[in-house]
CSV table of C-alpha atoms in Angstrom, one decimal:
chain,number,residue,atom,x,y,z
O,107,MET,CA,10.2,25.5,-101.2
O,108,ALA,CA,11.0,28.9,-102.6
O,109,LYS,CA,11.1,31.8,-100.2
O,110,VAL,CA,8.0,34.0,-100.3
O,111,GLY,CA,8.9,37.5,-101.3
O,112,ILE,CA,7.3,40.9,-101.4
O,113,SER,CA,6.3,40.3,-105.1
O,114,ASP,CA,4.4,37.2,-104.0
O,115,VAL,CA,2.5,39.2,-101.3
O,116,ALA,CA,1.8,41.9,-103.8
O,117,ALA,CA,0.4,39.5,-106.3
O,118,ARG,CA,-1.8,37.7,-103.8
O,119,ALA,CA,-3.2,41.0,-102.4
O,120,GLY,CA,-3.6,42.6,-105.9
O,121,VAL,CA,-1.4,45.6,-105.0
O,122,SER,CA,2.0,47.0,-106.0
O,123,GLU,CA,5.2,46.0,-104.3
O,124,ALA,CA,5.6,49.6,-103.2
O,125,THR,CA,2.3,49.3,-101.3
O,126,VAL,CA,3.4,46.1,-99.6
O,127,SER,CA,6.6,47.9,-98.6
O,128,ARG,CA,4.6,50.8,-97.1
O,129,VAL,CA,2.5,48.4,-95.1
O,130,LEU,CA,5.5,46.5,-93.8
O,131,ASN,CA,7.4,49.6,-92.8
O,132,ARG,CA,4.4,51.6,-91.8
O,133,ARG,CA,5.4,54.4,-94.1
O,134,GLY,CA,3.0,56.7,-96.0
O,135,VAL,CA,-0.8,56.5,-96.1
O,136,VAL,CA,-2.4,53.2,-97.0
O,137,ALA,CA,-6.2,52.7,-97.2
O,138,ALA,CA,-7.5,50.5,-94.4
O,139,THR,CA,-9.0,48.0,-96.9
O,140,THR,CA,-5.7,47.7,-98.8
O,141,ARG,CA,-3.8,47.3,-95.6
O,142,ARG,CA,-6.0,44.4,-94.5
O,143,ALA,CA,-5.6,42.8,-97.9
O,144,VAL,CA,-1.8,42.9,-97.6
O,145,GLU,CA,-1.9,41.7,-94.0
O,146,ASP,CA,-4.1,38.8,-95.0
O,147,ALA,CA,-1.7,37.9,-97.9
O,148,ILE,CA,1.2,38.0,-95.5
O,149,ARG,CA,-0.5,35.5,-93.1
O,150,GLU,CA,-1.7,33.2,-95.9
O,151,LEU,CA,1.7,33.0,-97.6
O,152,GLY,CA,3.7,32.8,-94.4
O,153,TYR,CA,5.8,35.8,-95.4
O,154,ASP,CA,8.8,36.3,-93.2
O,155,ARG,CA,8.4,39.9,-91.8
O,156,GLY,CA,12.0,39.9,-90.5
O,157,SER,CA,12.9,42.5,-93.1
O,158,GLN,CA,10.3,45.0,-91.9
O,159,SER,CA,11.3,48.0,-89.8
O,160,GLN,CA,12.4,47.0,-86.3
O,161,LEU,CA,12.9,50.5,-85.0
O,162,VAL,CA,11.0,51.6,-81.9
O,163,ILE,CA,11.2,55.2,-80.8
O,164,VAL,CA,11.2,55.9,-77.0
O,165,LEU,CA,10.0,59.4,-76.2
O,166,THR,CA,11.1,60.9,-72.9
O,167,PRO,CA,10.8,64.4,-71.3
O,168,GLY,CA,14.6,64.7,-71.1
O,169,LEU,CA,17.7,62.9,-70.0
O,170,ALA,CA,19.0,65.4,-67.4
O,171,GLN,CA,17.8,63.3,-64.5
O,172,PRO,CA,19.4,59.8,-64.2
O,173,PHE,CA,16.1,58.1,-63.7
O,174,PHE,CA,15.1,58.8,-67.4
O,175,GLY,CA,18.5,57.7,-68.7
O,176,ARG,CA,18.2,54.4,-66.7
O,177,LEU,CA,14.6,54.0,-67.9
O,178,CYS,CA,15.5,54.3,-71.6
O,179,GLU,CA,18.5,51.9,-71.1
O,180,LEU,CA,16.2,49.3,-69.6
O,181,ILE,CA,13.6,49.6,-72.3
O,182,GLU,CA,16.3,49.4,-74.9
O,183,SER,CA,17.8,46.3,-73.2
O,184,ALA,CA,14.3,44.6,-73.0
O,185,LEU,CA,13.6,45.3,-76.7
O,186,ALA,CA,16.9,44.2,-78.1
O,187,PRO,CA,16.5,40.4,-77.5
O,188,GLN,CA,13.2,40.7,-79.4
O,189,GLY,CA,15.0,42.0,-82.5
O,190,PHE,CA,14.1,45.7,-82.0
O,191,LYS,CA,16.4,48.7,-82.0
O,192,ALA,CA,15.3,51.5,-79.6
O,193,VAL,CA,15.9,55.1,-80.7
O,194,VAL,CA,15.6,57.5,-77.8
O,195,CYS,CA,13.9,60.8,-78.6
O,196,SER,CA,14.4,63.4,-75.8
O,197,THR,CA,12.0,66.4,-75.8
O,198,THR,CA,13.3,69.5,-74.2
O,199,VAL,CA,12.1,73.1,-73.8
O,200,GLY,CA,13.0,74.9,-77.0
O,201,GLY,CA,14.0,71.7,-78.8
O,202,LEU,CA,12.3,69.2,-81.0
O,203,GLN,CA,8.9,68.1,-79.6
O,204,GLU,CA,7.0,64.8,-79.8
O,205,ILE,CA,5.1,65.6,-82.9
O,206,ASP,CA,8.4,66.5,-84.7
O,207,PHE,CA,10.0,63.2,-83.7
O,208,VAL,CA,6.9,61.1,-84.5
O,209,THR,CA,6.5,62.7,-88.0
O,210,SER,CA,10.2,62.4,-89.0
O,211,MET,CA,10.7,58.9,-87.6
O,212,MET,CA,7.5,57.7,-89.3
O,213,ASP,CA,8.8,58.8,-92.6
O,214,LEU,CA,11.9,56.7,-92.0
O,215,GLY,CA,9.8,53.7,-91.0
O,216,ILE,CA,9.2,52.6,-87.4
O,217,ALA,CA,7.6,49.5,-85.9
O,218,GLY,CA,6.2,51.2,-82.8
O,219,ALA,CA,6.6,54.0,-80.2
O,220,VAL,CA,6.9,54.1,-76.4
O,221,PHE,CA,5.9,57.2,-74.5
O,222,ALA,CA,8.0,56.9,-71.4
O,223,SER,CA,6.7,59.4,-68.9
O,224,ALA,CA,6.4,61.8,-71.8
O,225,SER,CA,3.4,64.0,-72.8
O,226,ASN,CA,1.1,61.2,-71.7
O,227,THR,CA,1.7,62.3,-68.1
O,228,LEU,CA,0.2,65.8,-68.8
O,229,VAL,CA,-3.5,66.6,-68.5
O,230,GLY,CA,-4.6,68.4,-71.7
O,231,ALA,CA,-1.6,67.3,-73.7
O,232,ASP,CA,-1.7,67.6,-77.5
O,233,PRO,CA,-3.2,64.3,-78.8
O,234,GLY,CA,-1.6,64.9,-82.2
O,235,PRO,CA,1.3,62.4,-81.9
O,236,TYR,CA,-1.1,59.7,-80.8
O,237,ARG,CA,-3.7,60.4,-83.5
O,238,LEU,CA,-1.0,60.4,-86.1
O,239,LEU,CA,0.3,57.0,-85.0
O,240,GLN,CA,-3.2,55.6,-84.9
O,241,GLU,CA,-3.9,56.8,-88.5
O,242,ARG,CA,-0.8,55.0,-89.7
O,243,GLN,CA,-1.7,51.9,-87.6
O,244,ILE,CA,1.6,52.1,-85.8
O,245,PRO,CA,1.3,50.6,-82.3
O,246,PHE,CA,2.4,52.5,-79.2
O,247,VAL,CA,2.6,51.9,-75.5
O,248,LEU,CA,2.3,54.4,-72.6
O,249,MET,CA,4.2,54.5,-69.3
O,250,ASN,CA,3.1,56.4,-66.2
O,251,GLY,CA,0.0,58.0,-67.6
O,252,ALA,CA,-3.0,57.1,-69.9
O,253,ILE,CA,-4.6,59.6,-72.3
O,254,GLU,CA,-8.3,60.2,-72.3
O,255,GLY,CA,-9.9,59.1,-75.5
O,256,ILE,CA,-6.7,57.2,-76.7
O,257,SER,CA,-6.9,53.4,-76.6
O,258,ALA,CA,-3.4,52.0,-75.9
O,259,PRO,CA,-1.8,49.7,-73.3
O,260,SER,CA,-0.4,51.7,-70.4
O,261,PHE,CA,2.0,50.6,-67.6
O,262,SER,CA,2.4,52.7,-64.4
O,263,THR,CA,3.8,52.7,-60.9
O,264,ASN,CA,1.0,52.9,-58.4
O,265,ASP,CA,1.6,56.4,-57.3
O,266,LYS,CA,-1.0,56.4,-54.6
O,267,VAL,CA,0.6,53.4,-52.9
O,268,ALA,CA,4.0,55.1,-53.3
O,269,ALA,CA,2.8,58.1,-51.3
O,270,ALA,CA,1.1,56.0,-48.7
O,271,LEU,CA,4.3,54.0,-48.1
O,272,ALA,CA,6.3,57.2,-47.5
O,273,VAL,CA,3.6,58.7,-45.2
O,274,GLU,CA,3.2,55.5,-43.1
O,275,HIS,CA,6.9,55.2,-42.7
O,276,LEU,CA,7.2,58.8,-41.4
O,277,TRP,CA,4.1,58.6,-39.2
O,278,ASN,CA,5.4,55.4,-37.6
O,279,LEU,CA,8.6,57.2,-36.8
O,280,GLY,CA,6.5,59.8,-34.9
O,281,HIS,CA,6.2,62.6,-37.4
O,282,ARG,CA,2.9,64.4,-37.6
O,283,GLU,CA,3.9,67.6,-39.5
O,284,ILE,CA,4.6,65.8,-42.8
O,285,GLY,CA,4.8,67.9,-45.9
O,286,MET,CA,4.8,66.9,-49.6
O,287,ILE,CA,6.6,68.3,-52.6
O,288,VAL,CA,4.8,67.5,-55.8
O,289,GLY,CA,5.2,68.3,-59.4
O,290,PRO,CA,3.4,71.0,-61.4
O,291,VAL,CA,-0.4,71.1,-61.5
O,292,GLY,CA,-1.7,68.9,-64.4
O,293,ASN,CA,1.0,66.2,-64.1
O,294,ARG,CA,-0.9,62.9,-63.7
O,295,PRO,CA,1.7,61.0,-61.6
O,296,SER,CA,2.1,64.0,-59.4
O,297,GLU,CA,-1.6,64.3,-58.9
O,298,ARG,CA,-1.9,60.7,-58.0
O,299,ARG,CA,0.9,60.9,-55.5
O,300,LEU,CA,-0.8,63.9,-53.9
O,301,ALA,CA,-4.1,62.1,-53.7
O,302,GLY,CA,-2.3,59.1,-52.1
O,303,PHE,CA,-0.6,61.5,-49.7
O,304,VAL,CA,-3.8,63.2,-48.6
O,305,GLU,CA,-5.7,59.9,-48.3
O,306,ALA,CA,-2.9,58.3,-46.2
O,307,MET,CA,-2.6,61.3,-43.9
O,308,SER,CA,-6.4,61.4,-43.4
O,309,ALA,CA,-6.5,57.7,-42.7
O,310,LEU,CA,-3.9,58.1,-40.0
O,311,GLY,CA,-5.8,60.9,-38.3
O,312,ALA,CA,-4.3,64.2,-39.6
O,313,GLU,CA,-6.7,67.0,-39.1
O,314,ASP,CA,-5.8,69.0,-42.2
O,315,PRO,CA,-4.0,66.4,-44.5
O,316,GLY,CA,-3.5,68.7,-47.4
O,317,ARG,CA,-2.1,71.7,-45.5
O,318,LEU,CA,1.6,71.1,-46.1
O,319,VAL,CA,1.8,70.7,-49.9
O,320,ALA,CA,4.0,72.6,-52.3
O,321,HIS,CA,3.9,72.3,-56.1
O,322,GLN,CA,7.2,72.8,-58.0
O,323,VAL,CA,9.1,71.7,-61.1
O,324,TYR,CA,10.9,68.3,-61.1
O,325,SER,CA,14.4,69.5,-60.3
O,326,VAL,CA,16.9,70.1,-57.4
O,327,GLU,CA,16.0,73.8,-57.5
O,328,GLY,CA,12.3,73.0,-57.4
O,329,GLY,CA,12.9,70.8,-54.3
O,330,MET,CA,14.9,73.6,-52.7
O,331,SER,CA,12.2,76.2,-53.2
O,332,ALA,CA,9.4,73.9,-52.1
O,333,ALA,CA,11.3,72.9,-49.0
O,334,GLU,CA,11.7,76.6,-48.0
O,335,SER,CA,7.9,76.9,-47.9
O,336,LEU,CA,7.3,73.6,-46.0
O,337,LEU,CA,10.0,74.3,-43.4
O,338,ASP,CA,8.6,77.8,-42.8
O,339,GLN,CA,5.3,76.1,-42.0
O,340,GLY,CA,6.8,73.8,-39.5
O,341,ALA,CA,7.2,70.5,-41.4
O,342,THR,CA,9.4,68.0,-39.6
O,343,ALA,CA,9.4,65.6,-42.5
O,344,ILE,CA,9.1,65.9,-46.3
O,345,VAL,CA,7.9,63.5,-48.9
O,346,ALA,CA,9.3,64.5,-52.4
O,347,ALA,CA,7.9,63.5,-55.8
O,348,SER,CA,11.4,62.7,-57.1
O,349,ASP,CA,14.8,61.9,-55.8
O,350,TYR,CA,16.2,65.2,-57.3
O,351,MET,CA,13.5,67.1,-55.4
O,352,ALA,CA,14.5,65.3,-52.2
O,353,LEU,CA,18.1,66.3,-52.8
O,354,GLY,CA,17.0,69.9,-53.1
O,355,ALA,CA,15.1,69.6,-49.8
O,356,ILE,CA,18.2,68.3,-48.1
O,357,ARG,CA,20.3,71.2,-49.4
O,358,THR,CA,17.7,73.7,-48.2
O,359,ALA,CA,17.7,72.1,-44.7
O,360,GLY,CA,21.5,72.2,-44.6
O,361,ARG,CA,21.6,75.9,-45.5
O,362,ARG,CA,19.2,76.6,-42.6
O,363,GLY,CA,21.6,74.8,-40.2
O,364,LEU,CA,19.2,71.8,-40.0
O,365,SER,CA,20.5,68.2,-39.9
O,366,VAL,CA,18.9,65.4,-42.0
O,367,PRO,CA,17.6,63.3,-40.4
O,368,ASP,CA,18.0,64.7,-36.9
O,369,ASP,CA,16.0,67.9,-37.5
O,370,VAL,CA,14.0,67.0,-40.6
O,371,SER,CA,13.4,63.7,-42.4
O,372,VAL,CA,13.3,63.4,-46.2
O,373,VAL,CA,11.9,60.7,-48.5
O,374,GLY,CA,12.5,60.6,-52.2
O,375,TYR,CA,10.9,58.8,-55.2
O,376,ASP,CA,12.4,56.8,-58.0
O,377,ASP,CA,15.5,55.3,-56.4
O,378,HIS,CA,18.2,55.8,-58.9
O,379,GLN,CA,21.2,53.6,-57.9
O,380,ILE,CA,23.3,56.7,-56.8
O,381,MET,CA,20.8,57.5,-54.1
O,382,GLY,CA,22.5,55.0,-51.8
O,383,PHE,CA,25.7,57.0,-52.0
O,384,VAL,CA,24.5,60.6,-51.4
O,385,ASP,CA,24.9,62.1,-47.9
O,386,PRO,CA,22.9,61.0,-46.1
O,387,PRO,CA,21.9,57.9,-48.1
O,388,LEU,CA,18.3,58.7,-49.3
O,389,THR,CA,15.3,56.8,-48.0
O,390,THR,CA,13.1,56.6,-51.1
O,391,VAL,CA,10.3,54.8,-52.9
O,392,ARG,CA,11.6,52.6,-55.7
O,393,GLN,CA,9.7,52.5,-59.0
O,394,PRO,CA,9.8,48.9,-60.4
O,395,ILE,CA,11.1,50.1,-63.8
O,396,GLU,CA,12.8,46.8,-64.5
O,397,ARG,CA,9.4,44.9,-64.5
O,398,ILE,CA,7.7,47.7,-66.3
O,399,SER,CA,10.3,47.7,-69.0
O,400,GLN,CA,9.9,44.0,-69.5
O,401,ALA,CA,6.1,44.4,-69.8
O,402,ILE,CA,6.5,47.2,-72.3
O,403,SER,CA,8.8,45.1,-74.4
O,404,ALA,CA,6.5,42.0,-74.4
O,405,THR,CA,3.5,44.2,-75.2
O,406,MET,CA,5.3,45.9,-78.1
O,407,VAL,CA,6.2,42.6,-79.7
O,408,HIS,CA,2.6,41.4,-79.5
O,409,LEU,CA,1.3,44.7,-81.0
O,410,VAL,CA,3.8,44.7,-83.9
O,411,ASN,CA,2.8,41.1,-84.7
O,412,ARG,CA,-0.9,42.1,-84.5
O,413,ARG,CA,-1.7,40.0,-81.5
O,414,GLN,CA,-4.4,41.0,-79.0
O,415,VAL,CA,-3.2,42.6,-75.8
O,416,PRO,CA,-5.2,43.8,-72.8
O,417,ALA,CA,-6.4,47.3,-73.0
O,418,GLY,CA,-6.3,49.8,-70.1
O,419,GLU,CA,-3.7,50.6,-67.5
O,420,LEU,CA,-1.7,48.0,-65.5
O,421,MET,CA,-0.4,49.2,-62.1
O,422,PHE,CA,2.9,48.0,-60.6
O,423,ASP,CA,3.4,48.3,-56.8
O,424,PRO,CA,6.5,50.3,-55.7
O,425,GLU,CA,8.8,49.5,-52.8
O,426,LEU,CA,10.0,51.6,-49.8
O,427,ILE,CA,13.8,51.6,-49.5
O,428,ILE,CA,14.8,52.8,-46.0
O,429,ARG,CA,18.2,54.4,-45.7
O,430,GLN,CA,19.6,57.2,-43.4
O,431,SER,CA,17.6,60.3,-44.4
O,432,THR,CA,14.7,59.5,-42.1
O,433,ALA,CA,14.5,59.2,-38.3
O,434,ALA,CA,12.2,60.0,-35.4
O,435,PRO,CA,11.6,63.7,-34.8
O,436,ARG,CA,13.4,65.4,-31.9
């Protein structure tokens, strides 16, 4: 039997070969009725779609922190066995933004997009990139934050559980003056962690569970600044919203002549592999990014092949990794 080609699909659908190519590669604008006709012809003729674009863009807020580099590496590794090539697009202040990447990469032809802790984590983010992908019928998946009014599969670490794990660990050690360093206001994962922190402290009997809270940027310097405020208010333990923030808190404690964990305990979040080798080795909450990456890959394959996938957000439970940065208070 002769191999079915683009010309056969075009003839069956009653369109030009150029139109079939645009549908296969998701390039340019194609009317919904025309797209359906082409898709129907592809299925009826059994056309091998192996020649269509297999590029998937992975959008991240930057690669300065090891966590995001590892995340992109895992997503790339999970997609590769499925025949997809991941292209990492890192958005930075003053550099190319998501809409720039999405627009330019769509012109080249992409199979899908992964928003990996990108603008989908921000309340009030520009919906432009998502709307543009929807208009072109290019599937996309979200990680660590769903967008209001945008229907797409989303996979997240359960941030409330993460905060509760850290609080319960410190409380059981005997700490009562527990502070939290969270990200900027309007960051969805950060707000979830804060809600989990307040709920856990309240459940354990803290009188004013939200008293020791400091918002800062996700960086070592942000952690240092926030720790200054919390230590001034008498915190004996600190829960940080990222490992880098936790390292900043440890540095601030050291500059004050305080020992970690003898004088102050610190818990991080993410668990990059290097955190077991810092001084002291960091107690932290591990995001299950291996499992999340596998789920993203499987979902992307289903979406590209026009298979039905569950809508909404799927939560993955984190794990507390106890090392040497936490101890009972003096």
